[in-house]
Amino acid sequence: MKFKGKTLSGRIILPYTIHRSDEAVVLNLTSLPFGWEADVRSNFLVEPTPPMRAVKDDKTGMHAKDASGRVRFEEDENDTDYLREAAIWWRRLRAVMVFKMLSADPDFDPGLSEPTSGKADDWIIFADQLNQGFSENHFSDAELGTIVGLAGFLAGAQDSKRVYDDFLSSLDGKKKEQMESSAASSKTS
């Protein structure tokens, strides 16, 4: 595929500033490779599914039945085991996403390599090690969530300016100022 006769190279880079004590650290985030998340979700970090439970009839308290007389079932998204597994799964997926988004930053050294085996257990260990590294470097859940939230902007969403503006408006005042100053400083450098 070509654009104006050329194959496009490189990916979008967006500087994002985090603050540690008196130091501002600029992370150079890049978009996730095409189809990456779907590959990881389907092959390596498989999302847990909620268990099924029988539906109760509100009037009788008995199991509700369908037209053919069979008991109706629904997903139990409030099951405590499922909620715990889903939280762990999301934490792992988020860590790998942030790792991939930092892959073009020359200052980022995770101290480990992405698994090549294709085995789910290797990806789980990798994600857990990444989370340990982020924790040791005092990343908050909010910071990691913000970085993942920028993935849509970096992906070049159809109306990326609107997506970015909507994202900024969802932030509290201080975080919004940090994002805007980071973007402004990247334009001048």
Tab-separated table of C-alpha atoms in Angstrom:
chain	number	residue	atom	x	y	z
A	1	MET	CA	0.000	0.000	0.000
A	2	LYS	CA	1.282	3.480	-0.834
A	3	PHE	CA	0.293	7.042	0.030
A	4	LYS	CA	1.316	9.724	-2.473
A	5	GLY	CA	3.542	7.086	-4.013
A	6	LYS	CA	5.333	6.262	-0.781
A	7	THR	CA	5.076	3.669	1.942
A	8	LEU	CA	4.506	5.377	5.268
A	9	SER	CA	7.142	4.765	7.892
A	10	GLY	CA	7.206	5.285	11.606
A	11	ARG	CA	4.340	5.800	13.988
A	12	ILE	CA	2.866	8.787	15.764
A	13	ILE	CA	4.878	9.872	18.816
A	14	LEU	CA	3.200	11.828	21.610
A	15	PRO	CA	5.204	13.156	24.562
A	16	TYR	CA	3.472	12.709	27.900
A	17	THR	CA	4.920	14.246	31.060
A	18	ILE	CA	4.734	12.626	34.481
A	19	HIS	CA	6.044	14.245	37.627
A	20	ARG	CA	8.232	12.608	40.248
A	21	SER	CA	9.092	14.860	43.203
A	22	ASP	CA	10.662	17.909	41.575
A	23	GLU	CA	11.436	16.157	38.298
A	24	ALA	CA	9.324	16.154	35.142
A	25	VAL	CA	9.811	12.956	33.136
A	26	VAL	CA	8.748	12.972	29.491
A	27	LEU	CA	7.559	9.635	28.153
A	28	ASN	CA	7.437	9.346	24.358
A	29	LEU	CA	4.333	7.303	23.633
A	30	THR	CA	3.662	5.628	20.306
A	31	SER	CA	0.555	4.051	18.844
A	32	LEU	CA	-0.022	0.349	19.217
A	33	PRO	CA	0.731	-1.711	16.101
A	34	PHE	CA	-2.249	-2.479	13.876
A	35	GLY	CA	-4.298	-5.373	15.280
A	36	TRP	CA	-2.032	-5.795	18.279
A	37	GLU	CA	-4.636	-5.670	21.024
A	38	ALA	CA	-6.916	-8.200	19.329
A	39	ASP	CA	-3.972	-10.583	18.891
A	40	VAL	CA	-2.955	-10.276	22.531
A	41	ARG	CA	-6.535	-10.600	23.785
A	42	SER	CA	-7.295	-13.667	21.703
A	43	ASN	CA	-3.979	-15.510	21.898
A	44	PHE	CA	-2.159	-14.630	25.080
A	45	LEU	CA	-4.118	-12.685	27.674
A	46	VAL	CA	-7.573	-14.197	27.332
A	47	GLU	CA	-10.282	-12.146	28.996
A	48	PRO	CA	-12.168	-14.055	31.702
A	49	THR	CA	-15.858	-14.658	31.172
A	50	PRO	CA	-18.444	-14.345	33.908
A	51	PRO	CA	-20.080	-17.526	35.163
A	52	MET	CA	-23.670	-18.291	34.274
A	53	ARG	CA	-26.472	-18.276	36.825
A	54	ALA	CA	-30.117	-19.263	36.654
A	55	VAL	CA	-32.476	-16.315	36.305
A	56	LYS	CA	-35.024	-15.962	39.110
A	57	ASP	CA	-38.608	-14.919	38.388
A	58	ASP	CA	-39.281	-11.725	40.394
A	59	LYS	CA	-42.875	-12.722	41.142
A	60	THR	CA	-42.428	-16.333	42.184
A	61	GLY	CA	-38.810	-16.488	43.284
A	62	MET	CA	-38.504	-19.664	41.201
A	63	HIS	CA	-36.205	-20.161	38.232
A	64	ALA	CA	-37.489	-18.272	35.185
A	65	LYS	CA	-38.128	-20.390	32.108
A	66	ASP	CA	-38.119	-19.678	28.409
A	67	ALA	CA	-40.994	-20.426	26.005
A	68	SER	CA	-39.919	-24.061	25.670
A	69	GLY	CA	-39.857	-24.567	29.434
A	70	ARG	CA	-36.100	-24.538	29.907
A	71	VAL	CA	-34.514	-22.597	32.770
A	72	ARG	CA	-33.103	-19.275	31.591
A	73	PHE	CA	-29.480	-18.384	32.403
A	74	GLU	CA	-27.563	-15.103	32.361
A	75	GLU	CA	-24.000	-14.006	32.967
A	76	ASP	CA	-23.248	-13.158	36.597
A	77	GLU	CA	-20.996	-10.116	36.203
A	78	ASN	CA	-21.071	-9.508	39.971
A	79	ASP	CA	-19.508	-12.847	40.880
A	80	THR	CA	-16.579	-12.057	43.206
A	81	ASP	CA	-14.204	-14.604	41.627
A	82	TYR	CA	-14.971	-13.233	38.161
A	83	LEU	CA	-14.461	-9.633	39.316
A	84	ARG	CA	-11.089	-10.546	40.838
A	85	GLU	CA	-9.975	-12.399	37.679
A	86	ALA	CA	-11.170	-9.521	35.463
A	87	ALA	CA	-9.216	-6.975	37.539
A	88	ILE	CA	-6.039	-9.083	37.263
A	89	TRP	CA	-6.601	-9.564	33.527
A	90	TRP	CA	-7.081	-5.808	32.968
A	91	ARG	CA	-3.973	-4.973	35.028
A	92	ARG	CA	-1.915	-7.359	32.881
A	93	LEU	CA	-3.334	-6.123	29.588
A	94	ARG	CA	-2.785	-2.508	30.629
A	95	ALA	CA	0.874	-3.219	31.541
A	96	VAL	CA	1.578	-4.805	28.161
A	97	MET	CA	-0.200	-1.950	26.359
A	98	VAL	CA	1.916	0.648	28.187
A	99	PHE	CA	5.055	-1.378	27.404
A	100	LYS	CA	4.164	-1.363	23.693
A	101	MET	CA	3.302	2.349	23.777
A	102	LEU	CA	6.724	3.106	25.301
A	103	SER	CA	8.578	0.881	22.813
A	104	ALA	CA	9.786	3.831	20.698
A	105	ASP	CA	11.047	5.829	23.677
A	106	PRO	CA	14.863	5.590	23.700
A	107	ASP	CA	14.905	6.346	27.438
A	108	PHE	CA	12.605	3.427	28.328
A	109	ASP	CA	14.415	0.280	29.437
A	110	PRO	CA	12.045	-2.268	30.944
A	111	GLY	CA	14.884	-4.689	31.661
A	112	LEU	CA	13.044	-7.546	29.977
A	113	SER	CA	11.995	-8.628	26.507
A	114	GLU	CA	8.596	-9.337	25.044
A	115	PRO	CA	7.831	-13.074	24.940
A	116	THR	CA	8.269	-14.746	21.568
A	117	SER	CA	7.022	-18.212	22.501
A	118	GLY	CA	3.323	-17.459	22.045
A	119	LYS	CA	2.546	-19.272	25.301
A	120	ALA	CA	-0.049	-17.638	27.534
A	121	ASP	CA	1.974	-18.412	30.681
A	122	ASP	CA	4.969	-16.490	29.305
A	123	TRP	CA	2.768	-13.444	28.632
A	124	ILE	CA	1.266	-13.623	32.112
A	125	ILE	CA	4.744	-13.727	33.695
A	126	PHE	CA	5.874	-10.879	31.404
A	127	ALA	CA	2.848	-8.731	32.309
A	128	ASP	CA	3.315	-9.398	36.027
A	129	GLN	CA	7.006	-8.413	35.766
A	130	LEU	CA	6.029	-5.209	33.951
A	131	ASN	CA	3.520	-4.390	36.680
A	132	GLN	CA	6.234	-4.956	39.272
A	133	GLY	CA	8.529	-2.558	37.390
A	134	PHE	CA	5.821	0.097	37.084
A	135	SER	CA	5.099	-0.260	40.802
A	136	GLU	CA	8.805	0.067	41.706
A	137	ASN	CA	8.882	3.286	39.656
A	138	HIS	CA	5.834	4.613	41.496
A	139	PHE	CA	3.430	4.657	38.568
A	140	SER	CA	-0.111	5.065	39.814
A	141	ASP	CA	-3.134	3.255	38.405
A	142	ALA	CA	-4.332	6.669	37.223
A	143	GLU	CA	-1.097	7.334	35.294
A	144	LEU	CA	-1.138	3.932	33.615
A	145	GLY	CA	-4.838	4.367	32.847
A	146	THR	CA	-4.177	7.788	31.344
A	147	ILE	CA	-1.425	6.382	29.138
A	148	VAL	CA	-3.733	3.612	27.919
A	149	GLY	CA	-6.449	6.231	27.408
A	150	LEU	CA	-4.147	8.018	24.982
A	151	ALA	CA	-3.998	4.887	22.791
A	152	GLY	CA	-7.176	5.952	20.973
A	153	PHE	CA	-5.708	9.377	20.256
A	154	LEU	CA	-2.459	7.845	19.032
A	155	ALA	CA	-4.333	5.400	16.833
A	156	GLY	CA	-5.439	8.378	14.759
A	157	ALA	CA	-9.099	8.095	15.605
A	158	GLN	CA	-11.366	9.491	12.889
A	159	ASP	CA	-11.651	12.803	14.706
A	160	SER	CA	-8.500	12.658	16.800
A	161	LYS	CA	-8.626	16.325	17.812
A	162	ARG	CA	-12.125	15.836	19.238
A	163	VAL	CA	-11.093	12.585	20.958
A	164	TYR	CA	-8.093	14.334	22.507
A	165	ASP	CA	-10.198	17.339	23.597
A	166	ASP	CA	-12.825	14.999	25.109
A	167	PHE	CA	-10.066	13.121	26.888
A	168	LEU	CA	-8.587	16.363	28.280
A	169	SER	CA	-11.995	17.541	29.464
A	170	SER	CA	-12.375	14.319	31.456
A	171	LEU	CA	-9.227	15.077	33.462
A	172	ASP	CA	-9.082	17.134	36.609
A	173	GLY	CA	-7.636	20.653	36.280
A	174	LYS	CA	-4.037	19.892	37.309
A	175	LYS	CA	-3.706	16.807	35.099
A	176	LYS	CA	-5.218	18.749	32.164
A	177	GLU	CA	-2.657	21.523	32.605
A	178	GLN	CA	0.144	18.940	32.656
A	179	MET	CA	-1.114	17.335	29.424
A	180	GLU	CA	-1.506	20.677	27.670
A	181	SER	CA	1.939	21.914	28.778
A	182	SER	CA	3.502	18.616	27.672
A	183	ALA	CA	1.899	18.942	24.245
A	184	ALA	CA	2.952	22.599	23.968
A	185	SER	CA	6.567	21.862	24.942
A	186	SER	CA	6.768	19.084	22.336
A	187	LYS	CA	5.721	21.501	19.596
A	188	THR	CA	8.508	23.904	20.525
A	189	SER	CA	11.234	21.269	20.784
